[in-house]
Tab-separated table of C-alpha atoms in Angstrom:
chain	number	residue	atom	x	y	z
E	1	VAL	CA	23.039	-1.214	7.178
E	2	PHE	CA	21.367	1.564	9.181
E	3	GLN	CA	24.576	3.612	9.270
E	4	LYS	CA	25.068	3.157	5.539
E	5	TRP	CA	21.532	4.392	4.940
E	6	VAL	CA	22.014	7.411	7.231
E	7	ASN	CA	25.228	8.225	5.349
E	8	ARG	CA	23.317	7.831	2.057
E	9	GLU	CA	25.615	5.074	0.896
E	10	ILE	CA	22.574	2.947	0.048
E	11	SER	CA	19.259	4.029	-1.479
E	12	ASN	CA	15.906	4.189	0.287
E	13	PHE	CA	14.792	1.264	-1.880
E	14	ASP	CA	17.734	-0.916	-0.820
E	15	TYR	CA	17.289	-0.008	2.833
E	16	LEU	CA	13.593	-0.957	2.760
E	17	ILE	CA	14.381	-4.283	1.076
E	18	GLN	CA	16.971	-5.046	3.763
E	19	LEU	CA	14.564	-4.058	6.563
E	20	ASN	CA	11.902	-6.333	5.097
E	21	THR	CA	14.399	-9.192	4.945
E	22	MET	CA	15.504	-8.651	8.549
E	23	ALA	CA	11.838	-8.618	9.595
E	24	GLY	CA	11.376	-12.065	8.038
E	25	ARG	CA	9.492	-10.836	4.977
E	26	THR	CA	10.241	-12.615	1.724
E	27	TYR	CA	9.095	-12.925	-1.896
E	28	ASN	CA	8.645	-16.646	-1.173
E	29	ASP	CA	5.714	-16.143	1.210
E	30	LEU	CA	2.622	-14.201	0.125
E	31	ALA	CA	1.537	-13.829	3.749
E	32	GLN	CA	4.871	-12.182	4.641
E	33	TYR	CA	5.580	-10.387	1.359
E	34	PRO	CA	7.859	-7.315	1.409
E	35	VAL	CA	5.891	-4.153	2.217
E	36	PHE	CA	6.647	-0.671	0.848
E	37	PRO	CA	4.930	2.660	1.552
E	38	TRP	CA	2.651	4.758	-0.560
E	39	VAL	CA	4.922	7.791	-0.945
E	40	LEU	CA	2.795	10.113	-3.083
E	41	ARG	CA	-0.685	11.572	-2.776
E	42	ASP	CA	-0.881	13.396	-6.124
E	43	TYR	CA	-2.276	11.067	-8.777
E	44	THR	CA	-4.266	13.664	-10.716
E	45	SER	CA	-1.896	16.456	-11.817
E	46	GLU	CA	-0.637	16.643	-15.395
E	47	GLU	CA	2.927	17.041	-14.098
E	48	LEU	CA	4.492	15.658	-10.934
E	49	ASP	CA	6.515	18.265	-9.037
E	50	LEU	CA	8.821	16.426	-6.618
E	51	ASN	CA	10.032	19.743	-5.201
E	52	ASN	CA	6.567	20.412	-3.790
E	53	PRO	CA	6.022	18.763	-0.362
E	54	ALA	CA	2.248	18.789	-0.994
E	55	VAL	CA	2.541	15.949	-3.543
E	56	PHE	CA	3.814	13.525	-0.879
E	57	ARG	CA	1.868	11.329	1.514
E	58	ASP	CA	2.270	12.040	5.241
E	59	LEU	CA	4.630	9.211	6.212
E	60	SER	CA	4.117	9.733	9.948
E	61	LYS	CA	0.540	8.359	9.768
E	62	PRO	CA	-0.759	4.875	8.994
E	63	ILE	CA	-2.385	4.809	5.558
E	64	GLY	CA	-5.846	4.391	7.161
E	65	VAL	CA	-5.696	7.897	8.646
E	66	VAL	CA	-3.648	9.810	6.080
E	67	ASN	CA	-7.020	11.363	5.309
E	68	GLU	CA	-7.762	13.311	8.508
E	69	LYS	CA	-11.497	12.594	8.050
E	70	ASN	CA	-10.942	8.903	8.791
E	71	ALA	CA	-9.152	9.462	12.108
E	72	LYS	CA	-12.419	10.017	14.023
E	73	THR	CA	-13.959	6.759	12.722
E	74	VAL	CA	-10.801	4.816	13.511
E	75	LYS	CA	-10.611	6.216	17.075
E	76	GLU	CA	-14.281	5.444	17.679
E	77	LYS	CA	-13.838	1.891	16.433
E	78	TYR	CA	-11.062	1.360	18.976
E	79	ILE	CA	-13.093	2.810	21.841
E	80	SER	CA	-16.367	1.019	21.053
E	81	PHE	CA	-14.479	-2.059	19.965
E	82	VAL	CA	-16.697	-4.730	21.500
E	83	ARG	CA	-19.613	-4.427	19.089
E	84	TYR	CA	-18.946	-2.910	15.709
E	85	GLU	CA	-19.667	-4.337	12.284
E	86	ASN	CA	-20.270	-8.041	12.870
E	87	PHE	CA	-17.214	-8.703	14.970
E	88	GLU	CA	-18.085	-11.153	17.714
E	89	ASP	CA	-15.763	-11.708	20.657
E	90	PRO	CA	-17.953	-13.365	23.335
E	91	LEU	CA	-14.971	-14.417	25.468
E	92	GLY	CA	-13.367	-10.973	25.398
E	93	MET	CA	-10.084	-12.562	24.334
E	94	ILE	CA	-9.220	-10.264	21.455
E	95	ASP	CA	-7.258	-7.094	22.073
E	96	LYS	CA	-8.735	-3.817	20.847
E	97	PHE	CA	-7.646	-2.657	17.414
E	98	HIS	CA	-8.058	0.211	14.945
E	99	TYR	CA	-8.061	-1.921	11.782
E	100	GLY	CA	-9.610	-5.327	11.205
E	101	THR	CA	-7.546	-5.911	8.047
E	102	HIS	CA	-3.827	-5.585	7.465
E	103	TYR	CA	-1.525	-3.307	5.469
E	104	SER	CA	0.065	-6.380	3.884
E	105	ASN	CA	-1.529	-9.758	3.215
E	106	ALA	CA	-1.600	-12.503	0.581
E	107	ALA	CA	-4.855	-11.308	-1.009
E	108	GLY	CA	-3.440	-7.787	-1.330
E	109	VAL	CA	-0.289	-9.026	-3.070
E	110	MET	CA	-2.386	-11.056	-5.547
E	111	HIS	CA	-4.637	-8.012	-6.011
E	112	TYR	CA	-1.719	-5.884	-7.220
E	113	LEU	CA	-0.032	-8.630	-9.260
E	114	ILE	CA	-3.147	-10.150	-10.851
E	115	ARG	CA	-1.846	-9.575	-14.403
E	116	VAL	CA	1.320	-11.656	-13.990
E	117	GLU	CA	1.775	-15.347	-13.294
E	118	PRO	CA	1.869	-17.186	-10.964
E	119	PHE	CA	-0.281	-14.573	-9.176
E	120	THR	CA	-3.075	-14.763	-11.779
E	121	THR	CA	-3.573	-18.473	-11.126
E	122	LEU	CA	-3.320	-17.989	-7.349
E	123	HIS	CA	-5.951	-15.228	-7.511
E	124	ILE	CA	-8.300	-17.475	-9.530
E	125	GLN	CA	-7.827	-20.285	-6.998
E	126	LEU	CA	-8.612	-17.867	-4.163
E	127	GLN	CA	-11.815	-16.791	-5.974
E	128	SER	CA	-13.053	-20.381	-6.420
E	129	GLY	CA	-12.013	-20.797	-10.028
E	130	ARG	CA	-12.720	-17.407	-11.611
E	131	PHE	CA	-11.605	-13.775	-11.542
E	132	ASP	CA	-13.096	-11.599	-8.828
E	133	CYS	CA	-15.684	-9.066	-10.026
E	134	ALA	CA	-14.113	-6.301	-12.121
E	135	ASP	CA	-14.976	-3.493	-9.691
E	136	ARG	CA	-12.819	-5.128	-7.041
E	137	GLN	CA	-9.823	-5.618	-9.362
E	138	PHE	CA	-6.736	-3.429	-9.291
E	139	HIS	CA	-7.616	-1.377	-12.367
E	140	SER	CA	-6.427	2.176	-11.658
E	141	ILE	CA	-3.730	3.758	-9.511
E	142	PRO	CA	-5.652	7.055	-8.995
E	143	ALA	CA	-8.831	5.105	-8.104
E	144	THR	CA	-6.928	2.855	-5.677
E	145	TRP	CA	-5.538	5.899	-3.861
E	146	GLN	CA	-8.979	7.530	-3.773
E	147	ALA	CA	-10.491	4.366	-2.271
E	148	LEU	CA	-7.873	4.460	0.501
E	149	MET	CA	-8.737	8.074	1.244
E	150	ASP	CA	-12.487	7.348	1.336
E	151	ASN	CA	-12.431	4.095	3.286
E	152	PRO	CA	-10.602	3.717	6.616
E	153	ASN	CA	-11.060	-0.071	6.379
E	154	ASP	CA	-8.854	-0.243	3.285
E	155	VAL	CA	-5.292	-0.030	4.561
E	156	LYS	CA	-3.171	-1.676	1.855
E	157	GLU	CA	0.348	-0.335	1.544
E	158	LEU	CA	2.403	-1.067	-1.582
E	159	ILE	CA	4.711	-3.855	-2.722
E	160	PRO	CA	8.263	-3.330	-4.050
E	161	GLU	CA	7.149	-3.959	-7.660
E	162	PHE	CA	5.630	-0.455	-7.743
E	163	PHE	CA	9.201	0.860	-7.839
E	164	TYR	CA	10.862	-1.368	-10.444
E	165	PHE	CA	8.518	-3.652	-12.409
E	166	PRO	CA	6.465	-1.870	-15.121
E	167	GLU	CA	5.163	-5.165	-16.565
E	168	PHE	CA	2.760	-5.741	-13.678
E	169	LEU	CA	0.803	-2.681	-14.825
E	170	GLU	CA	0.148	-4.172	-18.270
E	171	ASN	CA	-2.237	-6.950	-19.232
E	172	GLN	CA	0.365	-8.547	-21.497
E	173	ASN	CA	-1.312	-11.949	-21.252
E	174	GLY	CA	-4.649	-10.581	-22.427
E	175	PHE	CA	-6.647	-11.857	-19.452
E	176	ASN	CA	-10.385	-11.167	-19.524
E	177	LEU	CA	-10.741	-9.192	-16.293
E	178	GLY	CA	-14.322	-8.103	-16.958
E	179	GLN	CA	-15.803	-4.602	-17.081
E	180	LEU	CA	-16.685	-2.022	-14.460
E	181	GLN	CA	-20.369	-1.882	-13.521
E	182	MET	CA	-20.941	1.865	-13.651
E	183	SER	CA	-18.786	3.001	-16.578
E	184	LYS	CA	-18.826	-0.344	-18.490
E	185	GLU	CA	-15.105	0.261	-19.014
E	186	VAL	CA	-13.190	-2.948	-19.782
E	187	VAL	CA	-10.469	-3.701	-17.216
E	188	ASN	CA	-7.218	-4.120	-19.116
E	189	ASP	CA	-3.902	-2.321	-18.421
E	190	VAL	CA	-3.818	-0.435	-15.118
E	191	VAL	CA	-4.934	3.200	-15.481
E	192	LEU	CA	-1.965	5.413	-14.594
E	193	PRO	CA	-1.837	8.896	-13.052
E	194	LYS	CA	-2.004	11.696	-15.648
E	195	TRP	CA	1.648	12.534	-15.010
E	196	ALA	CA	2.798	9.079	-16.142
E	197	HIS	CA	2.944	8.561	-19.919
E	198	SER	CA	3.656	4.823	-19.812
E	199	PRO	CA	4.204	2.072	-17.222
E	200	GLU	CA	7.961	2.669	-17.526
E	201	ASP	CA	7.482	6.394	-16.987
E	202	PHE	CA	5.347	5.686	-13.896
E	203	ILE	CA	8.020	3.415	-12.397
E	204	TYR	CA	10.786	5.920	-13.197
E	205	LYS	CA	8.958	8.843	-11.543
E	206	HIS	CA	7.673	6.745	-8.639
E	207	ARG	CA	11.176	5.478	-7.867
E	208	LYS	CA	12.440	9.045	-8.138
E	209	ALA	CA	9.794	10.037	-5.573
E	210	LEU	CA	10.969	7.259	-3.231
E	211	GLU	CA	14.538	8.560	-3.431
E	212	SER	CA	13.525	12.224	-3.191
E	213	GLU	CA	14.708	14.628	-0.513
E	214	TYR	CA	11.262	14.734	1.116
E	215	VAL	CA	10.926	10.955	1.462
E	216	SER	CA	14.543	10.596	2.617
E	217	ALA	CA	13.787	13.058	5.422
E	218	HIS	CA	10.543	11.350	6.511
E	219	LEU	CA	10.907	7.650	5.712
E	220	HIS	CA	11.987	6.844	9.276
E	221	GLU	CA	8.495	7.898	10.461
E	222	TRP	CA	6.861	5.188	8.347
E	223	ILE	CA	9.526	2.664	9.397
E	224	ASP	CA	8.597	3.339	13.057
E	225	LEU	CA	4.987	2.368	12.258
E	226	ILE	CA	5.737	-0.819	10.309
E	227	PHE	CA	9.000	-2.126	11.750
E	228	GLY	CA	9.631	0.019	14.818
E	229	TYR	CA	8.382	1.093	18.221
E	230	LYS	CA	4.939	2.232	17.017
E	231	GLN	CA	3.850	-1.311	16.141
E	232	ARG	CA	2.568	-2.185	19.631
E	233	GLY	CA	1.741	-0.791	23.030
E	234	PRO	CA	0.877	2.807	23.971
E	235	ALA	CA	2.878	4.301	21.065
E	236	ALA	CA	0.812	2.248	18.581
E	237	VAL	CA	-2.471	3.279	20.242
E	238	GLU	CA	-1.477	6.931	20.125
E	239	ALA	CA	-0.413	6.657	16.473
E	240	LEU	CA	-3.751	4.951	15.538
E	241	ASN	CA	-1.687	1.999	14.400
E	242	VAL	CA	-3.145	-1.075	16.143
E	243	PHE	CA	-4.027	-3.982	13.846
E	244	TYR	CA	-6.152	-7.040	14.548
């Protein structure tokens, strides 16, 4: 599979799906759901220029430190690990880490897929019988990216659906997802980047970005972080890539 990918006989999408499968990730387990990278960082331009390297996310860094500003906080957390936030470890049994949450977990999958069943029902069960408050819903792609850039504790990567399934961006079932506190805006279909004219257009351009020359040249850097040698040990510490 690796050789086929290097020879460009299979797409980046197919290679990532196969890597996820080999790593034991599956659509049948929300806790081990396939994980895909954020590949872009431009969610505000009117047009998306895939020939401009500046529109792409730095794939060599974990999502928590793609924004350089967060790197200092993340390093400090690792160093002063014993007492930060309300994390208690009286026995000193827990290894140091940069991030207390994970780039892929069941709640994150339900967060992205809240508009489609069976994920809607699973989300409601998780929230004790009702939808979570609107401000915490997945309501906007630009806002989700901005939250990642502002908050080093939010480290969610993407799921494969972002590259092939436009329906998850639409509230086709007409669920009442509430309204945002500040703007009073009703949460309905997911707000798209300006450069996407419809959910289908978003998926088309996003998939094009995944298969672009830039991502093809740098995808191995992200693979090292998630599936490769930068997951553990000194390489993970150096890459600011140690998870609880």
